[in-house]
Coordinates of N, CA and C in Angstrom, one line a residue:
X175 N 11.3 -2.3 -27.9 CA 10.3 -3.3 -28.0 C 9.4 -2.9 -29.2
X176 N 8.8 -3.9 -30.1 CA 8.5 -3.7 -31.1 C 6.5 -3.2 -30.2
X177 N 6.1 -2.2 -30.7 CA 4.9 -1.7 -29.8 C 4.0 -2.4 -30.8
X178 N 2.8 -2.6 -29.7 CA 1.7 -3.1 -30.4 C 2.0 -5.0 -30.7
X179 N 3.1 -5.3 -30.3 CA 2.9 -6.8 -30.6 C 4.0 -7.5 -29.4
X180 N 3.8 -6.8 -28.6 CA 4.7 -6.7 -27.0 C 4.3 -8.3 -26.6
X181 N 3.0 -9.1 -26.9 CA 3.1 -10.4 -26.4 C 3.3 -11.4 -27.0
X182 N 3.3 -10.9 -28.6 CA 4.4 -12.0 -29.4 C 5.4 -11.4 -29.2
X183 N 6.1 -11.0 -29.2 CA 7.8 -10.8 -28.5 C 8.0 -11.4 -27.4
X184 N 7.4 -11.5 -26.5 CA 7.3 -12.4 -25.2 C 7.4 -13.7 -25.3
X185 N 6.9 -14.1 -26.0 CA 6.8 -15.4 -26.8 C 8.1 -16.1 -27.2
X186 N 8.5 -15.3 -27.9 CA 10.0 -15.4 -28.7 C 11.0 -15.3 -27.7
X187 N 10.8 -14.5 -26.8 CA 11.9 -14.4 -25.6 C 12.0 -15.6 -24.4
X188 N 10.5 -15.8 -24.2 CA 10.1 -17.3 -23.8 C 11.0 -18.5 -24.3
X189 N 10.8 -18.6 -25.2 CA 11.8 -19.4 -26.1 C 13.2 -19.5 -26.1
X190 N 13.7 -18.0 -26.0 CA 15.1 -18.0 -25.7 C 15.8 -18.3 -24.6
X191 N 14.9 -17.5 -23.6 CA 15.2 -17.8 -22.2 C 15.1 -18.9 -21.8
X192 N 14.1 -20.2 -22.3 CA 14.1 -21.7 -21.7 C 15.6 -22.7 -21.8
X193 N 16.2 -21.8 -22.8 CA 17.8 -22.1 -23.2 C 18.7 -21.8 -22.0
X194 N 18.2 -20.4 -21.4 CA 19.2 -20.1 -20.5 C 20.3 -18.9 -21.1
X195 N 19.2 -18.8 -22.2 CA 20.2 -17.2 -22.9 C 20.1 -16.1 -22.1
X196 N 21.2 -16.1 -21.1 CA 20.9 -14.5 -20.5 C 20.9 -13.4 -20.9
X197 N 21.4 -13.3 -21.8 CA 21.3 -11.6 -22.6 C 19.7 -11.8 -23.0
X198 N 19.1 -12.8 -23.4 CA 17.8 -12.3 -23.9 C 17.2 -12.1 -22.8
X199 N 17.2 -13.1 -21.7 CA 16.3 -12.8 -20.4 C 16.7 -11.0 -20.0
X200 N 17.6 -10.8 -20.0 CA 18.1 -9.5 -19.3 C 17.4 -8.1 -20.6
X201 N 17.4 -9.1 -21.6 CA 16.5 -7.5 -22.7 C 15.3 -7.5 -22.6
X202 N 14.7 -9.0 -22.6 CA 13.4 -9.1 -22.1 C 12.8 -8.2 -20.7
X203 N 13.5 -8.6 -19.7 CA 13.8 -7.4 -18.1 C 13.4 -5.9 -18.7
X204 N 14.5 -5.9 -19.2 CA 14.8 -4.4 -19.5 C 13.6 -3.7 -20.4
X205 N 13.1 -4.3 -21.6 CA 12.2 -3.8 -22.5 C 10.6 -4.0 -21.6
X206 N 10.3 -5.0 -20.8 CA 9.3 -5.0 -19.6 C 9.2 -3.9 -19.0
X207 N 10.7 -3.3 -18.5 CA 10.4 -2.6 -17.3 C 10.4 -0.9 -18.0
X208 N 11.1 -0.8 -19.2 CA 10.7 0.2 -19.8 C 8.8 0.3 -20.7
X209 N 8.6 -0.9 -20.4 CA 6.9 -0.2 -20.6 C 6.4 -0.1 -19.5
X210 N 6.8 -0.4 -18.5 CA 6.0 0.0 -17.3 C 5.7 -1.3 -16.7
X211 N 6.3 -2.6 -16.9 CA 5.5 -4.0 -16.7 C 6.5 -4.6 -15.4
X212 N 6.8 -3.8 -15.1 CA 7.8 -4.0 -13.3 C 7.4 -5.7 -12.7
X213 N 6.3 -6.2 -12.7 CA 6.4 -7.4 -11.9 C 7.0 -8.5 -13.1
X214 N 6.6 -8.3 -14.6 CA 7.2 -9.5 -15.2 C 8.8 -9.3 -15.1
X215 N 8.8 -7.7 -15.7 CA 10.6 -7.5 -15.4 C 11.5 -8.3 -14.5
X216 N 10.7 -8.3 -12.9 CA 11.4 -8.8 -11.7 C 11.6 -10.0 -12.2
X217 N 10.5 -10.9 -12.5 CA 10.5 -12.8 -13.0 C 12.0 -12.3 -14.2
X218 N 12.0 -12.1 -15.1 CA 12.7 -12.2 -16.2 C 14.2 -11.7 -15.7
X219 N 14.3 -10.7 -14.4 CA 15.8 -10.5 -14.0 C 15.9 -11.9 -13.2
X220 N 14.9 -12.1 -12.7 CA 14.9 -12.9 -11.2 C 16.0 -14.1 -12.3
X221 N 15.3 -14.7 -13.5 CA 15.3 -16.0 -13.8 C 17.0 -15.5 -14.9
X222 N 17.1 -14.6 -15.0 CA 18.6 -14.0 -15.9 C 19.5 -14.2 -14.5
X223 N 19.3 -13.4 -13.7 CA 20.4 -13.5 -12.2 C 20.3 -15.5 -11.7
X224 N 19.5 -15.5 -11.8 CA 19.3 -17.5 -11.3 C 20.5 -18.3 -12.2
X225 N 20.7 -17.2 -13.9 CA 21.5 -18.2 -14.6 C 22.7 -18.2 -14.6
X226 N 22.9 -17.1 -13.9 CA 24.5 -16.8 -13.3 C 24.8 -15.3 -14.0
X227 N 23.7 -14.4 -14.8 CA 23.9 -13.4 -15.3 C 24.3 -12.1 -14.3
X228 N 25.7 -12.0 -13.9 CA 26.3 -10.7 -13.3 C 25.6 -9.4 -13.8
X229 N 25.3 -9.2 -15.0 CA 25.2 -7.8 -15.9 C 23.8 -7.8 -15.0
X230 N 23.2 -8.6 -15.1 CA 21.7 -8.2 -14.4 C 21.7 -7.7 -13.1
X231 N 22.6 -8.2 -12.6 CA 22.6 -7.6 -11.0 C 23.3 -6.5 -11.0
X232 N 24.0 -6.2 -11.9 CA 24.6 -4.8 -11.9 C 23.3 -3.4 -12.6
X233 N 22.5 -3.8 -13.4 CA 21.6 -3.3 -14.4 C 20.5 -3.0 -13.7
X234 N 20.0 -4.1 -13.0 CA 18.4 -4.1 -12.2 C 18.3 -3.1 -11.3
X235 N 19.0 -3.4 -10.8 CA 18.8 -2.0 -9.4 C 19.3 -0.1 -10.0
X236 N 19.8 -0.1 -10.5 CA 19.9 1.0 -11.1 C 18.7 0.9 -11.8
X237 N 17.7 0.3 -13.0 CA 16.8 0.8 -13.7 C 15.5 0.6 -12.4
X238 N 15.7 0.0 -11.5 CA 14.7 0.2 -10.3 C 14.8 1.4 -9.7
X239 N 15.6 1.8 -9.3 CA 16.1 3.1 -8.6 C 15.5 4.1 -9.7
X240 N 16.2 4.2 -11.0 CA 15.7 5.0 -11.5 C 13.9 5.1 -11.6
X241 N 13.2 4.2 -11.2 CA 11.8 4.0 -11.3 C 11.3 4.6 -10.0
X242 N 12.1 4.7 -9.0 CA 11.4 5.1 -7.6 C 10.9 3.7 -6.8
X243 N 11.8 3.0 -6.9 CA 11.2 1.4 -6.8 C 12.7 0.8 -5.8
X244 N 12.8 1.7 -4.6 CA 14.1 1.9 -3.9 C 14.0 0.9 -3.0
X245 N 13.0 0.0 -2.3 CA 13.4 -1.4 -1.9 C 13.4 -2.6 -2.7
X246 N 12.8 -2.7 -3.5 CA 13.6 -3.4 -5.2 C 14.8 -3.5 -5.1
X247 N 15.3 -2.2 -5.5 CA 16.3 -1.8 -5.8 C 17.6 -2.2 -5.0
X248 N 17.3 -1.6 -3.4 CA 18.3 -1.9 -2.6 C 18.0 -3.6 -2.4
X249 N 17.4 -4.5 -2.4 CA 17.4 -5.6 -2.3 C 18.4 -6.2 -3.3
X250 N 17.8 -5.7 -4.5 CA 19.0 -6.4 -6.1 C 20.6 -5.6 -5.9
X251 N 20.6 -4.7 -5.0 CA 22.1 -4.2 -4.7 C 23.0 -5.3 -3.7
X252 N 21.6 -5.6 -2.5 CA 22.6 -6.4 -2.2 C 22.4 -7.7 -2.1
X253 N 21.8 -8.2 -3.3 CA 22.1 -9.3 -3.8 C 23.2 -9.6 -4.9
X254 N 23.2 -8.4 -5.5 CA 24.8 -8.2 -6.0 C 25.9 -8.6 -5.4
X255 N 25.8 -7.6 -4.3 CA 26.8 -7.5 -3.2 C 27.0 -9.0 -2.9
X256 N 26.2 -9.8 -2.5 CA 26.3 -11.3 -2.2 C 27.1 -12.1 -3.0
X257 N 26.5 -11.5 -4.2 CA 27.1 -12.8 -5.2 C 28.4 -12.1 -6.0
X258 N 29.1 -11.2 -5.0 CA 31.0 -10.6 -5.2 C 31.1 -9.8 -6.5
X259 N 30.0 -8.8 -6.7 CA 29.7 -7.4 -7.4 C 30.6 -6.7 -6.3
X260 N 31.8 -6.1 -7.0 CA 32.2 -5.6 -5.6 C 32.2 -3.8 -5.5
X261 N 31.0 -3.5 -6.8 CA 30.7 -2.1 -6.9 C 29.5 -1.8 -6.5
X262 N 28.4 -2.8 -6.0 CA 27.3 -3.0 -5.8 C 26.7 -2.1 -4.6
X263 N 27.4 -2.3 -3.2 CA 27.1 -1.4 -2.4 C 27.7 0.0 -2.4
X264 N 28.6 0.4 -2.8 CA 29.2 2.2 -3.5 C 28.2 1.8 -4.2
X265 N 27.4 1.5 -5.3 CA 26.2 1.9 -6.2 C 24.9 2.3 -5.4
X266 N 24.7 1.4 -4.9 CA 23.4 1.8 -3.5 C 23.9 3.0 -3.1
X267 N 24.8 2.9 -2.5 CA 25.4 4.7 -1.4 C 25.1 5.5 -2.1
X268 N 25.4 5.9 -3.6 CA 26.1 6.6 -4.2 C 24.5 6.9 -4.6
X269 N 23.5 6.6 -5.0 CA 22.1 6.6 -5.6 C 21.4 6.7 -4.5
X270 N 21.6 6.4 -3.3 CA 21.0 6.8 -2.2 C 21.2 8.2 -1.7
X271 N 22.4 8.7 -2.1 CA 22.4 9.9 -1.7 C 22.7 11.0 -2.8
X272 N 22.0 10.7 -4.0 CA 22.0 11.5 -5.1 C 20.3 11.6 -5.0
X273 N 20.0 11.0 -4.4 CA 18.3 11.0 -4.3 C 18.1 11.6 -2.6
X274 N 18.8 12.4 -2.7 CA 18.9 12.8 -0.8 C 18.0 12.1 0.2
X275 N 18.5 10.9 0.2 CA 18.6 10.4 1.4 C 20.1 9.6 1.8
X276 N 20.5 10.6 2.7 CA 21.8 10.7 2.9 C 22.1 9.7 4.2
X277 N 20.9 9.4 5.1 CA 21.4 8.7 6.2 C 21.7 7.5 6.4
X278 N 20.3 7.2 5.3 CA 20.4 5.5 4.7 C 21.7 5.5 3.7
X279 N 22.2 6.6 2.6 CA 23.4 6.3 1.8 C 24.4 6.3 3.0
X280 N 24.4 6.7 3.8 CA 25.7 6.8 5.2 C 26.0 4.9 5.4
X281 N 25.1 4.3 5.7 CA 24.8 3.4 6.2 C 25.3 2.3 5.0
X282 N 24.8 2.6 3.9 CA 25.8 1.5 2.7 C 26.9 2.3 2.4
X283 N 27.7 3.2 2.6 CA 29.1 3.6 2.2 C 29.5 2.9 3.2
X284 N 29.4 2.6 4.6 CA 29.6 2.2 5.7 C 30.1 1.3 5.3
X285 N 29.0 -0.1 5.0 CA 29.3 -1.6 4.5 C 30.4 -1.5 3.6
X286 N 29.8 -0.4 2.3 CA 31.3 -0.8 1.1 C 32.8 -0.3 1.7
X287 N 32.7 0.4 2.8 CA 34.1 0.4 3.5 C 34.6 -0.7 4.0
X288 N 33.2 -1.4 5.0 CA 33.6 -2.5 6.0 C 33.9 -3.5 4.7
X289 N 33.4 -3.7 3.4 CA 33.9 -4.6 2.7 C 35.3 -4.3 1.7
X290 N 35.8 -3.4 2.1 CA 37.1 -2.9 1.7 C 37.3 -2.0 0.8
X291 N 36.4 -1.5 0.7 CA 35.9 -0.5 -0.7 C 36.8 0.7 -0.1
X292 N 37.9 1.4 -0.2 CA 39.4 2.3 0.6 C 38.4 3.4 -0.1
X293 N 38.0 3.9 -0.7 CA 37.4 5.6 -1.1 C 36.1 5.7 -0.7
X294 N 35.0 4.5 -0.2 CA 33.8 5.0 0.4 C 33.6 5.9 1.2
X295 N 34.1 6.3 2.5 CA 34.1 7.4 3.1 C 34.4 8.0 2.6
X296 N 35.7 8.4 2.0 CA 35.8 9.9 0.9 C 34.5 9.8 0.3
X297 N 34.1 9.3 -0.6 CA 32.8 9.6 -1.4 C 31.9 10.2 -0.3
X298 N 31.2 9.5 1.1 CA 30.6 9.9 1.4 C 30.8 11.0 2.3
X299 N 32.0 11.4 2.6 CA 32.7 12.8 2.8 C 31.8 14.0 2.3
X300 N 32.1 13.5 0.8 CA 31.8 14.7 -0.3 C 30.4 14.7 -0.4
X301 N 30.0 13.7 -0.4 CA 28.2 13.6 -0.4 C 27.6 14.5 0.9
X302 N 28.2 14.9 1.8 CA 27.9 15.1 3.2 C 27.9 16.6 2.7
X303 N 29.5 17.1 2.0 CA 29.5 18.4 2.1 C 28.5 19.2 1.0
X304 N 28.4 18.5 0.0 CA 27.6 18.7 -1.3 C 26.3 19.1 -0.6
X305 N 25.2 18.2 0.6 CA 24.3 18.7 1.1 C 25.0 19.8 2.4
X306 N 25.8 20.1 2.4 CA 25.7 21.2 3.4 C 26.4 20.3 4.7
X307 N 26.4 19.6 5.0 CA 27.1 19.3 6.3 C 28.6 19.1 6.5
X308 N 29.3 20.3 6.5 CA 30.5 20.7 6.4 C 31.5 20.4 7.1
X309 N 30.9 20.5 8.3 CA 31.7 20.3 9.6 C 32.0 18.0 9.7
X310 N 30.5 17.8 9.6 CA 30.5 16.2 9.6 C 31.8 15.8 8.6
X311 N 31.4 16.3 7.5 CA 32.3 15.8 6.2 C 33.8 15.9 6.7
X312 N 34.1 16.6 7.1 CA 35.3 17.4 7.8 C 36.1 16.6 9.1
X313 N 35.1 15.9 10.0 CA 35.3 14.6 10.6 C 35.5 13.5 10.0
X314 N 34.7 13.4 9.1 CA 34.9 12.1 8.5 C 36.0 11.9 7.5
X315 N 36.3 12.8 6.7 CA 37.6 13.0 6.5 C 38.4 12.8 7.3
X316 N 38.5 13.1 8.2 CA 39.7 13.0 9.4 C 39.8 12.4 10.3
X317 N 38.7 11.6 10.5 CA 38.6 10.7 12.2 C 38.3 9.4 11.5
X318 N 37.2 9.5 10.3 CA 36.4 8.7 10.0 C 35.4 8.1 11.0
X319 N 34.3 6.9 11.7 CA 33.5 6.7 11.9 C 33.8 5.9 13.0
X320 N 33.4 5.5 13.8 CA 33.8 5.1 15.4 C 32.7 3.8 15.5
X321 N 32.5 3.8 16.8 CA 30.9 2.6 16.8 C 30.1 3.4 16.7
X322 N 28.7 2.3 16.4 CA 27.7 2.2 15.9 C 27.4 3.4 14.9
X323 N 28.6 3.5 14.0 CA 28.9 4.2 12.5 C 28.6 6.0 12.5
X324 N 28.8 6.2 13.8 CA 28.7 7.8 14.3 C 30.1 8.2 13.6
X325 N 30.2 9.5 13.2 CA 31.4 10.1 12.7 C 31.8 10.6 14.2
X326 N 33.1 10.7 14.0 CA 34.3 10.4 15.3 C 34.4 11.9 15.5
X327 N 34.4 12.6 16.4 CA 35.0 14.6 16.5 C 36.4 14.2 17.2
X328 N 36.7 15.6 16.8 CA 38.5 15.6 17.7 C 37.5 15.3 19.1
X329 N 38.3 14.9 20.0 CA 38.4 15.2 21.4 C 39.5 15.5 22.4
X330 N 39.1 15.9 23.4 CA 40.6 16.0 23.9 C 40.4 15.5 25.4
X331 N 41.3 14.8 25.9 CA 41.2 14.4 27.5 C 40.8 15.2 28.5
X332 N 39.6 14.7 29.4 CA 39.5 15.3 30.5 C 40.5 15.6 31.4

């Protein structure tokens, strides 16, 4: 963004966007939320994703996430997910549990399996063992997840 004249650029971008140019709305987003201007950002993805812009729904929630702005974030993930981003929820998982919180990332590897994503549980295998839970990962590798998305143990008949 050109500094120091950030609301004539706005201006200009105003202009492009009333077109329905999504690349501009989506740089507009992006140059917002890299100064720090997070609520207009949201309006400028909001109105780039409304135009049918995919890139934004793939873009937004990662530069949310990277801000610490994780129900944002997961919200624009699975609004992705909605509109047949079919890398959207493994993106959530995968950023959810690179930011250790691993129980909520358990929970969207889950969905991107139930939505046929065949390597989410491996992924979140290795996410499991990476923090230390060896034995789980080691189930889930092998049993995979049972109801209410508990990882499955050998058992053996009474």
């Amino acid at each position: 963004m050109i500094y120091g004249r950030c609301e004539e650029v706005l201006v200009w971008w105003q202009r492009a966007g009333n077109a329905d140019d999504t690349f501009t709305l989506r740089q507009a987003a992006n140059r917002l939320a890299e100064a720090g201007r997070w609520d207009e950002a949201l309006a400028w993805w909001q109105r780039a994703a409304d135009a049918g812009d995919i890139q934004t729904l793939r873009s937004a929630p990662d530069r949310l996430a990277n801000a610490g702005r994780w129900d944002e974030a997961l919200a624009w993930w699975q609004r992705a997910a909605d509109a047949g981003v079919r890398t959207a929820l493994r993106s959530a998982a995968d950023r959810l549990a690179e930011a250790s919180r691993l129980d909520e990332a358990l929970t969207w590897f889950e969905r991107a399996a139930d939505a046929g994503d065949t390597d989410a549980l491996k992924s979140a295998a290795e996410h499991l063992a990476r923090a230390g839970s060896l034995e789980e990962a080691e189930n889930l590798r092998r049993y995979g997840r049972g109801l209410h998305g508990m990882v499955t143990r050998d058992w053996t008949p009474s």
